[in-house]
Short mmCIF file of C-alpha atoms in Angstrom, two decimals:
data_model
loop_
_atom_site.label_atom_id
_atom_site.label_comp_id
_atom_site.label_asym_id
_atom_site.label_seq_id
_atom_site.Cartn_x
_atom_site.Cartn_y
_atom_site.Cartn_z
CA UNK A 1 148.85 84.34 127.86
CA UNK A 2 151.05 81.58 129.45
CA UNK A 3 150.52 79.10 131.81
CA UNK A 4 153.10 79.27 134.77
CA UNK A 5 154.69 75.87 133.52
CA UNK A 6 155.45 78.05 130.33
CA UNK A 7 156.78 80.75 131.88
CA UNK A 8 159.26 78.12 133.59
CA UNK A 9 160.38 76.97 130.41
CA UNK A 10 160.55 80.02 128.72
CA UNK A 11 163.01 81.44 131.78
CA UNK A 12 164.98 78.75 131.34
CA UNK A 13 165.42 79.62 127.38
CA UNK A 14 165.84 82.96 128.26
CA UNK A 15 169.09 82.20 130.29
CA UNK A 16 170.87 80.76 127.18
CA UNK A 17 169.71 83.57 125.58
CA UNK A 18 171.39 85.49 127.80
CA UNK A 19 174.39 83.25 127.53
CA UNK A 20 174.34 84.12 123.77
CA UNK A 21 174.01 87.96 123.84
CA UNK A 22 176.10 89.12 126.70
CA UNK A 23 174.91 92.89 125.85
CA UNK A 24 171.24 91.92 127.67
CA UNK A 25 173.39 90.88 130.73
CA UNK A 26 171.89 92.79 133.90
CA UNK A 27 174.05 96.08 135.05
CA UNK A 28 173.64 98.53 137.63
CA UNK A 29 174.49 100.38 140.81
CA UNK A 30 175.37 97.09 142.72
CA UNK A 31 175.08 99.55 146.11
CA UNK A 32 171.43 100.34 145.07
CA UNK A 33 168.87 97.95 146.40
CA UNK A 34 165.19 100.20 147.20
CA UNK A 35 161.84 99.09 149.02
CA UNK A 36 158.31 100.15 148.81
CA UNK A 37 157.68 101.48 151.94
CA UNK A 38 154.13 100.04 151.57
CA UNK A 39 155.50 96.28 152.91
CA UNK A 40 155.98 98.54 156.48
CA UNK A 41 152.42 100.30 156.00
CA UNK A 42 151.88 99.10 159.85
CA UNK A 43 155.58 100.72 161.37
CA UNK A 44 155.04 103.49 159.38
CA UNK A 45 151.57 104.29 160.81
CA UNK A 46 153.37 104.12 164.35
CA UNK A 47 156.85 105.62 163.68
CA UNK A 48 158.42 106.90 160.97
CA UNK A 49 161.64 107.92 162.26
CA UNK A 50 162.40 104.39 163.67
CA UNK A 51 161.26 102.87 161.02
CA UNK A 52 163.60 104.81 158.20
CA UNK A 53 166.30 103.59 160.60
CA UNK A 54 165.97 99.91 160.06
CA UNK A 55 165.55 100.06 156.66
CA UNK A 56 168.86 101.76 156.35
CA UNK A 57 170.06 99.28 158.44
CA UNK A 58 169.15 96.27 156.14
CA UNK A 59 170.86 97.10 152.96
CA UNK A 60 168.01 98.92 151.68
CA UNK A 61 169.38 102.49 149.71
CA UNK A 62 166.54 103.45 147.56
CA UNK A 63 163.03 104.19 148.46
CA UNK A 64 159.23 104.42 146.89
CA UNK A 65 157.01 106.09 148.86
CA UNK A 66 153.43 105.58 149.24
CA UNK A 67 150.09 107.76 150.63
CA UNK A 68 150.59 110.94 149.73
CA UNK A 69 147.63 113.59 149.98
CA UNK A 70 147.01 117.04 150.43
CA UNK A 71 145.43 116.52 153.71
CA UNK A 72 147.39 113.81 155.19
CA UNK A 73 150.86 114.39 153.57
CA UNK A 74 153.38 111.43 154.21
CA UNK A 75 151.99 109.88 157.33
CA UNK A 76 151.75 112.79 159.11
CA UNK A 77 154.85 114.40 157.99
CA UNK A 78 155.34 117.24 155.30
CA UNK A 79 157.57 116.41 152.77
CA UNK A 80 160.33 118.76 153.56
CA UNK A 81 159.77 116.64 156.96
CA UNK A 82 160.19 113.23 155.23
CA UNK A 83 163.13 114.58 152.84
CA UNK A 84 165.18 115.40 155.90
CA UNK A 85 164.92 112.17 157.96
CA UNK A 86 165.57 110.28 154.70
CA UNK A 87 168.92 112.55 153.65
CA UNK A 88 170.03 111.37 157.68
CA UNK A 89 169.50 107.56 157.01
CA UNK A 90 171.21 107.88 153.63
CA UNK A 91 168.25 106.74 151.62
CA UNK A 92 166.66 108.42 148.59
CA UNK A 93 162.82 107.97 147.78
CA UNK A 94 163.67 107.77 143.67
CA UNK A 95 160.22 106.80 143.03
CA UNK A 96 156.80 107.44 145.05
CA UNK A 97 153.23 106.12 144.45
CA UNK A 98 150.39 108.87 144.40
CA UNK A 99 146.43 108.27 143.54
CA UNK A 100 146.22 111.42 142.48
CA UNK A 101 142.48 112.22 143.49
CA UNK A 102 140.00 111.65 141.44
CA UNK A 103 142.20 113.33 138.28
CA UNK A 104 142.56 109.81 136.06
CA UNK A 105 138.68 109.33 136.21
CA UNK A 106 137.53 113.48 135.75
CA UNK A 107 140.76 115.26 135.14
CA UNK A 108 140.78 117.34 138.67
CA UNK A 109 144.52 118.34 138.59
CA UNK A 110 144.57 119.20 142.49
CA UNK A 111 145.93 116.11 143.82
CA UNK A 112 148.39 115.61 140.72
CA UNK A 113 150.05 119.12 140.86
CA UNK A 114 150.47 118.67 145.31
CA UNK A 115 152.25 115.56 144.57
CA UNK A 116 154.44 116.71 141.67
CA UNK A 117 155.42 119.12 144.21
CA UNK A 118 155.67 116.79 146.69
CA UNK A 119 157.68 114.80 144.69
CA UNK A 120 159.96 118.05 143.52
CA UNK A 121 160.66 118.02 147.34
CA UNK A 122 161.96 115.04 148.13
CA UNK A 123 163.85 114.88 144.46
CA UNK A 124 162.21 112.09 142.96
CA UNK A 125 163.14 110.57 139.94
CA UNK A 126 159.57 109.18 139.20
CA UNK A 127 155.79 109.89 140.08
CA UNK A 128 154.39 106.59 140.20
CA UNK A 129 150.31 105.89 139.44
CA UNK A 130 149.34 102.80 141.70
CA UNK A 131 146.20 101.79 140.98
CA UNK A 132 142.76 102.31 138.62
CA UNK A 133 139.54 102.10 140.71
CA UNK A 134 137.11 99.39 139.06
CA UNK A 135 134.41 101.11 138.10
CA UNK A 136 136.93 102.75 135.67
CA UNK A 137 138.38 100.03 133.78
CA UNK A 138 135.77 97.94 132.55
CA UNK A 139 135.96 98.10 128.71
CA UNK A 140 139.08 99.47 126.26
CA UNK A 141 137.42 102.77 125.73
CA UNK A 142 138.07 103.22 129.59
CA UNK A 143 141.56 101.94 129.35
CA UNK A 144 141.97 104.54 126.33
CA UNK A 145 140.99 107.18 128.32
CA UNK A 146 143.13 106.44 130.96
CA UNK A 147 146.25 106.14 128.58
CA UNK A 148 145.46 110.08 127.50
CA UNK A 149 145.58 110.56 131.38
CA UNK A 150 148.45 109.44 131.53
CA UNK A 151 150.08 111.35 128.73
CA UNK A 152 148.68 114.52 130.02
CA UNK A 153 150.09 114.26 133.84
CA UNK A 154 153.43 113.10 132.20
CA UNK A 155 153.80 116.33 130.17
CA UNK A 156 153.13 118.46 133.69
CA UNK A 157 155.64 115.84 135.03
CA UNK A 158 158.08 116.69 132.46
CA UNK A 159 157.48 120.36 132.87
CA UNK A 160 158.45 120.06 136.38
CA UNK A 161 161.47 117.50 135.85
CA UNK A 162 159.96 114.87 136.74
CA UNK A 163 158.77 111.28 134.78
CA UNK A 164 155.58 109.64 135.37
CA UNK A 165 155.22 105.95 135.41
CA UNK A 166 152.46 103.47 136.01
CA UNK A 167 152.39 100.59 138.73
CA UNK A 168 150.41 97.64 137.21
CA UNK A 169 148.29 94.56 139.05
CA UNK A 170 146.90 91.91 137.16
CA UNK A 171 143.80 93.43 136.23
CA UNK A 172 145.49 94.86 133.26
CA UNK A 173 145.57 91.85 131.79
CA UNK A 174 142.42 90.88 130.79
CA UNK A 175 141.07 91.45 127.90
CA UNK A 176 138.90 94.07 126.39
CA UNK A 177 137.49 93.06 122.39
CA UNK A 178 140.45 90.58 122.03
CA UNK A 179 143.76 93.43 123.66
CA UNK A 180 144.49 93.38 127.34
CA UNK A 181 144.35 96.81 129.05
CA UNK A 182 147.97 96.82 129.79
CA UNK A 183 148.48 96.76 125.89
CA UNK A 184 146.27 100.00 125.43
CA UNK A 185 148.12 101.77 128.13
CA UNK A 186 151.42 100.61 126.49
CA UNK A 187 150.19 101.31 122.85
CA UNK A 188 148.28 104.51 123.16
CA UNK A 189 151.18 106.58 125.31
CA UNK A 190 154.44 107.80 124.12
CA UNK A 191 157.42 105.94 125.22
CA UNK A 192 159.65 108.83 125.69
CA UNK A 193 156.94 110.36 127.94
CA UNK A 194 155.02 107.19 130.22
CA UNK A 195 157.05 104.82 131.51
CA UNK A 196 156.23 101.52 133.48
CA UNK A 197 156.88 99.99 136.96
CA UNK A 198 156.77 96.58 136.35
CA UNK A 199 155.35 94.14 139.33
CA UNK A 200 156.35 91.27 138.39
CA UNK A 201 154.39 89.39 140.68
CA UNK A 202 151.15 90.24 139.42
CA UNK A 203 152.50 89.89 135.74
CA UNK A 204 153.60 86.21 136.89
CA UNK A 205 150.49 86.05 139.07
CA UNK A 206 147.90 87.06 136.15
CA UNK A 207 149.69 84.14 133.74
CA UNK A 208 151.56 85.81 131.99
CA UNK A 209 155.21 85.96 131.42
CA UNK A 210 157.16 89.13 131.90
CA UNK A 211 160.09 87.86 129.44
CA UNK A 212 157.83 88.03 126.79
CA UNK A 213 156.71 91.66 128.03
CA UNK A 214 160.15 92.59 127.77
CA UNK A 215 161.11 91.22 124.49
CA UNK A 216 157.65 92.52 122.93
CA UNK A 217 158.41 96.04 124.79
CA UNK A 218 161.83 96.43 125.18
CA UNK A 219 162.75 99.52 126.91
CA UNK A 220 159.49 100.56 128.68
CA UNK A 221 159.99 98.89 131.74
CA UNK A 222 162.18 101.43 134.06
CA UNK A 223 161.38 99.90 137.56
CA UNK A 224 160.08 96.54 138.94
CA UNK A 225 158.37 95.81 142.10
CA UNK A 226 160.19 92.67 142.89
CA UNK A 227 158.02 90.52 144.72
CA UNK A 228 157.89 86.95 145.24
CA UNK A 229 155.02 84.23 145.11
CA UNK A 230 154.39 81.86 147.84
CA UNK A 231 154.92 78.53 146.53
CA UNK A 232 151.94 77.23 149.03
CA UNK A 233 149.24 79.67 148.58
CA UNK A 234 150.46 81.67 145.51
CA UNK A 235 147.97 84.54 146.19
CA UNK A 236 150.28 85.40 149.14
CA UNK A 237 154.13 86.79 149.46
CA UNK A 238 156.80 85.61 150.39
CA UNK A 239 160.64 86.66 150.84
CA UNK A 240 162.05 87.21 147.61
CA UNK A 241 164.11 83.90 146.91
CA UNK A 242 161.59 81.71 148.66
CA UNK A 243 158.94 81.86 146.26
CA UNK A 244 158.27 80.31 142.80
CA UNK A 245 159.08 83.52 140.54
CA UNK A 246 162.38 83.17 139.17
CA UNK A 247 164.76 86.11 139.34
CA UNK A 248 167.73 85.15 138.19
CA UNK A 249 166.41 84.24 135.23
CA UNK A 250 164.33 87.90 134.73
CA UNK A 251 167.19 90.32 136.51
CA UNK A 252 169.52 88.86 133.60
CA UNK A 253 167.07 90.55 131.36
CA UNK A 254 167.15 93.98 133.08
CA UNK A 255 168.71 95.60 129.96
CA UNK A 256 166.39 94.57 127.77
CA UNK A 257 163.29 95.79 129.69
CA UNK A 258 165.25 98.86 130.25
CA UNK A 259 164.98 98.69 134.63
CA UNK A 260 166.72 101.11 136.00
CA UNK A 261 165.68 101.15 139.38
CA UNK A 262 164.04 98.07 141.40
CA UNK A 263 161.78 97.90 144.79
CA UNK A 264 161.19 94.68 146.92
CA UNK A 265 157.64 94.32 148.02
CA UNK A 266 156.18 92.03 150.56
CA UNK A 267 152.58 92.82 150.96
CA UNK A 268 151.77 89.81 154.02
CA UNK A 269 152.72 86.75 154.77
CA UNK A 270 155.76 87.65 156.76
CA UNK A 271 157.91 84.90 157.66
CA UNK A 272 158.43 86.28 161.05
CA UNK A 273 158.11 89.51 161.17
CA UNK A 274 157.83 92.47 158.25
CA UNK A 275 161.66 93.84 159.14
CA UNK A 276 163.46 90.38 159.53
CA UNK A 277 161.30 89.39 156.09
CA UNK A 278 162.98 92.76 154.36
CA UNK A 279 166.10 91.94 155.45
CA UNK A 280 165.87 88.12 153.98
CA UNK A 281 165.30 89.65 150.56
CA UNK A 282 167.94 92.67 150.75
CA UNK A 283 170.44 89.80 151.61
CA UNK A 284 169.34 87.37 149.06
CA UNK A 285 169.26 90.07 146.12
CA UNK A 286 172.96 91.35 147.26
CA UNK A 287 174.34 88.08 147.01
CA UNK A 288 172.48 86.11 143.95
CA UNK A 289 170.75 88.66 141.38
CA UNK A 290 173.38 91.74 141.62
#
Protein backbone atom coordinates (compact mmCIF):
# COMPACT_ATOMS: atom_id res chain seq x y z
CA UNK A 1 0.00 0.00 0.00
CA UNK A 2 1.22 3.59 -0.77
CA UNK A 3 0.87 6.67 0.80
CA UNK A 4 -0.60 9.41 -1.61
CA UNK A 5 2.90 11.27 -1.54
CA UNK A 6 4.09 7.90 -3.17
CA UNK A 7 1.70 7.62 -5.56
CA UNK A 8 2.84 11.30 -6.63
CA UNK A 9 6.19 10.22 -7.13
CA UNK A 10 5.59 7.12 -8.62
CA UNK A 11 3.23 9.08 -11.45
CA UNK A 12 5.81 11.16 -12.05
CA UNK A 13 8.28 8.01 -12.81
CA UNK A 14 5.70 6.57 -14.66
CA UNK A 15 5.68 9.50 -17.25
CA UNK A 16 9.37 8.86 -18.21
CA UNK A 17 8.45 5.56 -18.41
CA UNK A 18 6.16 6.37 -20.76
CA UNK A 19 8.65 8.59 -22.47
CA UNK A 20 10.82 5.42 -22.80
CA UNK A 21 8.30 2.86 -24.19
CA UNK A 22 6.14 4.74 -26.58
CA UNK A 23 4.07 1.31 -27.17
CA UNK A 24 2.23 2.03 -23.45
CA UNK A 25 1.30 5.50 -24.92
CA UNK A 26 -2.63 5.96 -24.42
CA UNK A 27 -4.84 5.28 -27.80
CA UNK A 28 -8.36 5.33 -28.51
CA UNK A 29 -11.54 6.59 -30.10
CA UNK A 30 -10.63 10.33 -29.44
CA UNK A 31 -14.70 10.96 -30.26
CA UNK A 32 -15.53 8.57 -27.33
CA UNK A 33 -15.80 10.24 -23.98
CA UNK A 34 -18.89 8.15 -21.66
CA UNK A 35 -20.53 9.07 -18.17
CA UNK A 36 -22.10 7.11 -15.46
CA UNK A 37 -25.39 8.19 -15.48
CA UNK A 38 -25.31 7.75 -11.67
CA UNK A 39 -23.55 11.56 -11.25
CA UNK A 40 -27.38 12.69 -12.68
CA UNK A 41 -29.20 10.08 -10.25
CA UNK A 42 -31.41 13.35 -9.24
CA UNK A 43 -32.40 14.51 -13.27
CA UNK A 44 -32.83 11.17 -14.00
CA UNK A 45 -35.42 10.52 -11.24
CA UNK A 46 -37.33 13.64 -12.79
CA UNK A 47 -36.72 13.30 -16.57
CA UNK A 48 -35.07 11.11 -18.54
CA UNK A 49 -35.66 12.35 -21.89
CA UNK A 50 -34.27 15.87 -21.02
CA UNK A 51 -31.75 14.67 -19.33
CA UNK A 52 -30.20 12.21 -22.28
CA UNK A 53 -30.37 15.51 -24.18
CA UNK A 54 -27.81 17.43 -22.26
CA UNK A 55 -25.56 14.87 -21.94
CA UNK A 56 -25.38 14.59 -25.66
CA UNK A 57 -25.00 18.03 -25.66
CA UNK A 58 -21.75 18.12 -23.51
CA UNK A 59 -19.43 15.94 -25.41
CA UNK A 60 -20.49 12.96 -23.65
CA UNK A 61 -20.85 9.72 -26.44
CA UNK A 62 -20.75 6.71 -24.31
CA UNK A 63 -22.92 5.73 -21.47
CA UNK A 64 -23.07 3.29 -18.16
CA UNK A 65 -26.21 2.85 -16.91
CA UNK A 66 -27.25 2.31 -13.46
CA UNK A 67 -30.62 0.78 -11.42
CA UNK A 68 -31.77 -1.75 -13.26
CA UNK A 69 -34.50 -4.25 -11.77
CA UNK A 70 -37.15 -6.39 -12.72
CA UNK A 71 -39.68 -4.29 -11.07
CA UNK A 72 -38.48 -0.89 -11.66
CA UNK A 73 -36.62 -1.28 -15.03
CA UNK A 74 -34.48 1.89 -16.00
CA UNK A 75 -36.21 4.61 -14.06
CA UNK A 76 -39.38 3.86 -15.14
CA UNK A 77 -38.63 3.02 -18.62
CA UNK A 78 -38.28 -0.52 -20.30
CA UNK A 79 -35.25 -1.02 -21.94
CA UNK A 80 -36.44 -1.13 -25.45
CA UNK A 81 -37.77 2.42 -24.02
CA UNK A 82 -34.28 3.59 -22.91
CA UNK A 83 -32.49 1.99 -26.13
CA UNK A 84 -34.59 4.21 -28.34
CA UNK A 85 -34.17 7.66 -26.69
CA UNK A 86 -30.44 6.86 -26.44
CA UNK A 87 -30.07 5.72 -30.45
CA UNK A 88 -31.93 9.62 -30.93
CA UNK A 89 -29.25 11.47 -28.78
CA UNK A 90 -26.47 9.47 -30.46
CA UNK A 91 -25.21 7.89 -27.29
CA UNK A 92 -24.53 4.21 -26.60
CA UNK A 93 -24.83 2.73 -22.95
CA UNK A 94 -21.46 0.30 -23.61
CA UNK A 95 -21.45 -0.61 -20.09
CA UNK A 96 -24.35 -0.72 -17.30
CA UNK A 97 -24.17 -1.40 -13.51
CA UNK A 98 -26.70 -4.14 -12.17
CA UNK A 99 -26.90 -5.59 -8.34
CA UNK A 100 -28.14 -8.44 -9.54
CA UNK A 101 -30.49 -9.46 -6.53
CA UNK A 102 -29.41 -11.28 -4.04
CA UNK A 103 -27.48 -13.86 -6.75
CA UNK A 104 -23.59 -12.97 -5.54
CA UNK A 105 -24.58 -13.78 -1.84
CA UNK A 106 -27.16 -17.18 -2.63
CA UNK A 107 -26.84 -17.73 -6.31
CA UNK A 108 -30.68 -16.66 -7.25
CA UNK A 109 -30.11 -16.17 -11.04
CA UNK A 110 -33.46 -14.03 -11.47
CA UNK A 111 -32.09 -10.67 -11.34
CA UNK A 112 -28.79 -11.70 -13.32
CA UNK A 113 -30.56 -13.37 -16.36
CA UNK A 114 -33.39 -9.88 -16.54
CA UNK A 115 -30.39 -7.79 -16.78
CA UNK A 116 -28.33 -9.84 -19.24
CA UNK A 117 -31.37 -9.35 -21.18
CA UNK A 118 -31.65 -6.05 -20.39
CA UNK A 119 -28.36 -5.49 -21.32
CA UNK A 120 -28.83 -7.69 -24.80
CA UNK A 121 -31.37 -4.82 -25.42
CA UNK A 122 -29.71 -1.92 -25.28
CA UNK A 123 -26.38 -3.74 -26.90
CA UNK A 124 -24.06 -3.48 -24.20
CA UNK A 125 -20.65 -4.26 -24.36
CA UNK A 126 -20.33 -5.00 -20.54
CA UNK A 127 -22.55 -6.06 -17.47
CA UNK A 128 -21.03 -4.27 -14.76
CA UNK A 129 -21.28 -5.62 -10.78
CA UNK A 130 -21.30 -2.37 -8.56
CA UNK A 131 -21.11 -3.20 -5.29
CA UNK A 132 -20.76 -6.26 -2.43
CA UNK A 133 -23.12 -5.71 0.56
CA UNK A 134 -20.98 -5.84 3.93
CA UNK A 135 -22.17 -8.48 5.60
CA UNK A 136 -20.66 -10.42 2.62
CA UNK A 137 -17.16 -9.49 2.51
CA UNK A 138 -15.77 -9.79 5.78
CA UNK A 139 -13.02 -12.49 5.55
CA UNK A 140 -11.15 -14.08 2.15
CA UNK A 141 -13.31 -17.12 2.19
CA UNK A 142 -16.19 -14.55 1.40
CA UNK A 143 -14.16 -12.77 -1.18
CA UNK A 144 -13.45 -16.41 -2.68
CA UNK A 145 -16.82 -17.08 -2.96
CA UNK A 146 -17.64 -14.10 -4.56
CA UNK A 147 -14.79 -14.55 -7.23
CA UNK A 148 -16.67 -18.12 -8.25
CA UNK A 149 -19.75 -15.72 -8.57
CA UNK A 150 -18.30 -13.98 -10.65
CA UNK A 151 -16.95 -16.63 -12.96
CA UNK A 152 -20.27 -18.25 -13.09
CA UNK A 153 -22.45 -15.01 -14.25
CA UNK A 154 -19.54 -14.32 -16.74
CA UNK A 155 -19.94 -17.71 -18.48
CA UNK A 156 -24.02 -16.89 -18.83
CA UNK A 157 -22.62 -13.46 -19.93
CA UNK A 158 -20.53 -15.01 -22.50
CA UNK A 159 -23.28 -17.31 -23.57
CA UNK A 160 -25.34 -14.39 -24.31
CA UNK A 161 -22.47 -12.13 -25.91
CA UNK A 162 -21.95 -10.28 -23.39
CA UNK A 163 -18.67 -9.67 -20.75
CA UNK A 164 -19.04 -9.20 -17.16
CA UNK A 165 -16.91 -6.88 -15.21
CA UNK A 166 -16.64 -5.72 -11.65
CA UNK A 167 -16.86 -2.00 -10.33
CA UNK A 168 -14.53 -1.75 -7.25
CA UNK A 169 -14.61 0.85 -4.00
CA UNK A 170 -12.02 0.84 -1.58
CA UNK A 171 -13.22 -1.78 0.54
CA UNK A 172 -11.43 -4.21 -1.61
CA UNK A 173 -8.49 -3.24 -0.35
CA UNK A 174 -8.12 -4.29 2.90
CA UNK A 175 -6.77 -7.08 3.87
CA UNK A 176 -7.96 -10.52 4.68
CA UNK A 177 -4.86 -13.06 6.39
CA UNK A 178 -2.17 -10.75 4.82
CA UNK A 179 -4.11 -10.44 0.59
CA UNK A 180 -6.53 -7.64 -0.05
CA UNK A 181 -9.94 -8.74 -1.43
CA UNK A 182 -9.38 -7.10 -4.69
CA UNK A 183 -6.36 -9.58 -5.12
CA UNK A 184 -8.70 -12.71 -4.55
CA UNK A 185 -11.18 -11.42 -6.99
CA UNK A 186 -8.28 -10.74 -9.44
CA UNK A 187 -6.45 -14.09 -8.64
CA UNK A 188 -9.23 -16.58 -8.33
CA UNK A 189 -11.19 -15.53 -11.85
CA UNK A 190 -10.09 -16.10 -15.31
CA UNK A 191 -8.84 -13.19 -17.17
CA UNK A 192 -10.29 -14.04 -20.45
CA UNK A 193 -13.69 -14.35 -18.69
CA UNK A 194 -13.96 -11.33 -15.57
CA UNK A 195 -12.82 -8.25 -16.36
CA UNK A 196 -12.46 -5.00 -14.18
CA UNK A 197 -13.84 -1.40 -14.09
CA UNK A 198 -11.32 0.37 -12.50
CA UNK A 199 -12.41 3.56 -10.15
CA UNK A 200 -9.65 5.10 -9.79
CA UNK A 201 -10.75 7.29 -7.21
CA UNK A 202 -11.34 4.84 -4.67
CA UNK A 203 -8.05 2.96 -5.73
CA UNK A 204 -6.27 6.51 -5.10
CA UNK A 205 -8.70 7.12 -2.24
CA UNK A 206 -7.99 3.63 -0.35
CA UNK A 207 -3.89 4.45 -0.67
CA UNK A 208 -3.08 2.74 -3.09
CA UNK A 209 -1.66 3.41 -6.43
CA UNK A 210 -3.38 2.29 -9.57
CA UNK A 211 0.08 2.37 -11.65
CA UNK A 212 1.22 -0.29 -9.69
CA UNK A 213 -2.27 -2.16 -10.28
CA UNK A 214 -1.62 -1.85 -13.77
CA UNK A 215 1.91 -2.91 -14.03
CA UNK A 216 1.19 -5.93 -11.49
CA UNK A 217 -2.11 -6.71 -13.72
CA UNK A 218 -1.60 -5.61 -16.97
CA UNK A 219 -4.48 -6.14 -19.15
CA UNK A 220 -7.40 -6.65 -16.68
CA UNK A 221 -8.43 -3.28 -16.40
CA UNK A 222 -11.02 -2.65 -19.49
CA UNK A 223 -12.86 0.50 -18.09
CA UNK A 224 -12.18 3.23 -15.46
CA UNK A 225 -14.54 5.34 -13.60
CA UNK A 226 -12.62 8.51 -13.87
CA UNK A 227 -13.28 10.48 -10.98
CA UNK A 228 -11.49 13.13 -9.29
CA UNK A 229 -10.58 13.91 -5.52
CA UNK A 230 -11.29 17.12 -3.92
CA UNK A 231 -8.12 18.56 -2.93
CA UNK A 232 -10.04 20.19 0.32
CA UNK A 233 -12.03 17.43 1.67
CA UNK A 234 -10.67 14.40 -0.30
CA UNK A 235 -13.69 12.20 0.68
CA UNK A 236 -15.66 14.41 -1.78
CA UNK A 237 -15.59 14.94 -5.85
CA UNK A 238 -14.73 17.20 -7.74
CA UNK A 239 -14.54 18.05 -11.64
CA UNK A 240 -12.11 15.91 -13.15
CA UNK A 241 -8.93 18.24 -13.54
CA UNK A 242 -9.61 20.08 -10.32
CA UNK A 243 -8.76 17.48 -8.01
CA UNK A 244 -5.50 15.90 -6.72
CA UNK A 245 -5.60 12.51 -8.85
CA UNK A 246 -3.39 12.84 -11.66
CA UNK A 247 -4.61 11.80 -15.09
CA UNK A 248 -2.28 12.58 -17.33
CA UNK A 249 0.03 10.71 -15.74
CA UNK A 250 -2.50 7.32 -15.48
CA UNK A 251 -4.42 7.88 -19.12
CA UNK A 252 -0.70 7.56 -20.57
CA UNK A 253 -0.86 4.15 -19.10
CA UNK A 254 -4.20 3.11 -20.68
CA UNK A 255 -2.47 0.40 -22.78
CA UNK A 256 -0.94 -1.17 -20.25
CA UNK A 257 -4.03 -1.63 -18.00
CA UNK A 258 -5.75 -2.62 -21.11
CA UNK A 259 -8.89 0.42 -20.80
CA UNK A 260 -10.86 0.33 -23.43
CA UNK A 261 -13.66 2.30 -22.51
CA UNK A 262 -13.71 5.18 -19.69
CA UNK A 263 -16.75 6.91 -17.59
CA UNK A 264 -16.49 10.29 -15.65
CA UNK A 265 -18.14 10.15 -12.30
CA UNK A 266 -19.00 12.94 -9.99
CA UNK A 267 -20.88 11.55 -7.11
CA UNK A 268 -21.48 15.36 -5.05
CA UNK A 269 -19.84 18.17 -4.57
CA UNK A 270 -20.92 19.92 -7.70
CA UNK A 271 -19.22 23.02 -8.43
CA UNK A 272 -22.39 24.62 -9.51
CA UNK A 273 -24.56 22.49 -10.63
CA UNK A 274 -24.36 18.46 -11.68
CA UNK A 275 -24.69 19.39 -15.73
CA UNK A 276 -22.29 22.50 -15.82
CA UNK A 277 -19.84 20.08 -13.44
CA UNK A 278 -20.15 17.23 -16.42
CA UNK A 279 -19.49 19.50 -18.88
CA UNK A 280 -16.14 20.91 -16.99
CA UNK A 281 -14.77 17.38 -17.15
CA UNK A 282 -15.97 16.38 -20.84
CA UNK A 283 -14.07 19.64 -21.83
CA UNK A 284 -11.05 19.12 -19.76
CA UNK A 285 -10.61 15.30 -20.88
CA UNK A 286 -11.11 16.43 -24.77
CA UNK A 287 -8.49 18.83 -24.57
CA UNK A 288 -5.61 17.42 -22.03
CA UNK A 289 -5.85 13.44 -21.60
CA UNK A 290 -7.13 12.43 -25.30
Amino acid sequence: MTTRRNFLINTSLAATAVLAFPSFAFSMNKNEIGLQLYTLREELSKDVKSTLEKVARAGFTTVETYGFSIKDQFWGLSPIELKKMLDTNRLKAVSGHYNLGSFLYDGNTTELKAAIEAAKILKSEFLTIPWVDEPFRKNSDDYKKIALRLSEAAKMCAAAGLKLAYHNHNFEFEKHDGITGYEILLNETDKDLVYFELDLYWVVRSGNDPLQLFAANPGRFTMWHVKDMDKINQALNTEVGSGLIDFETIFKQAKQSGMKHFFVEQENNFAGNSFESIKTSCSYIAKELI
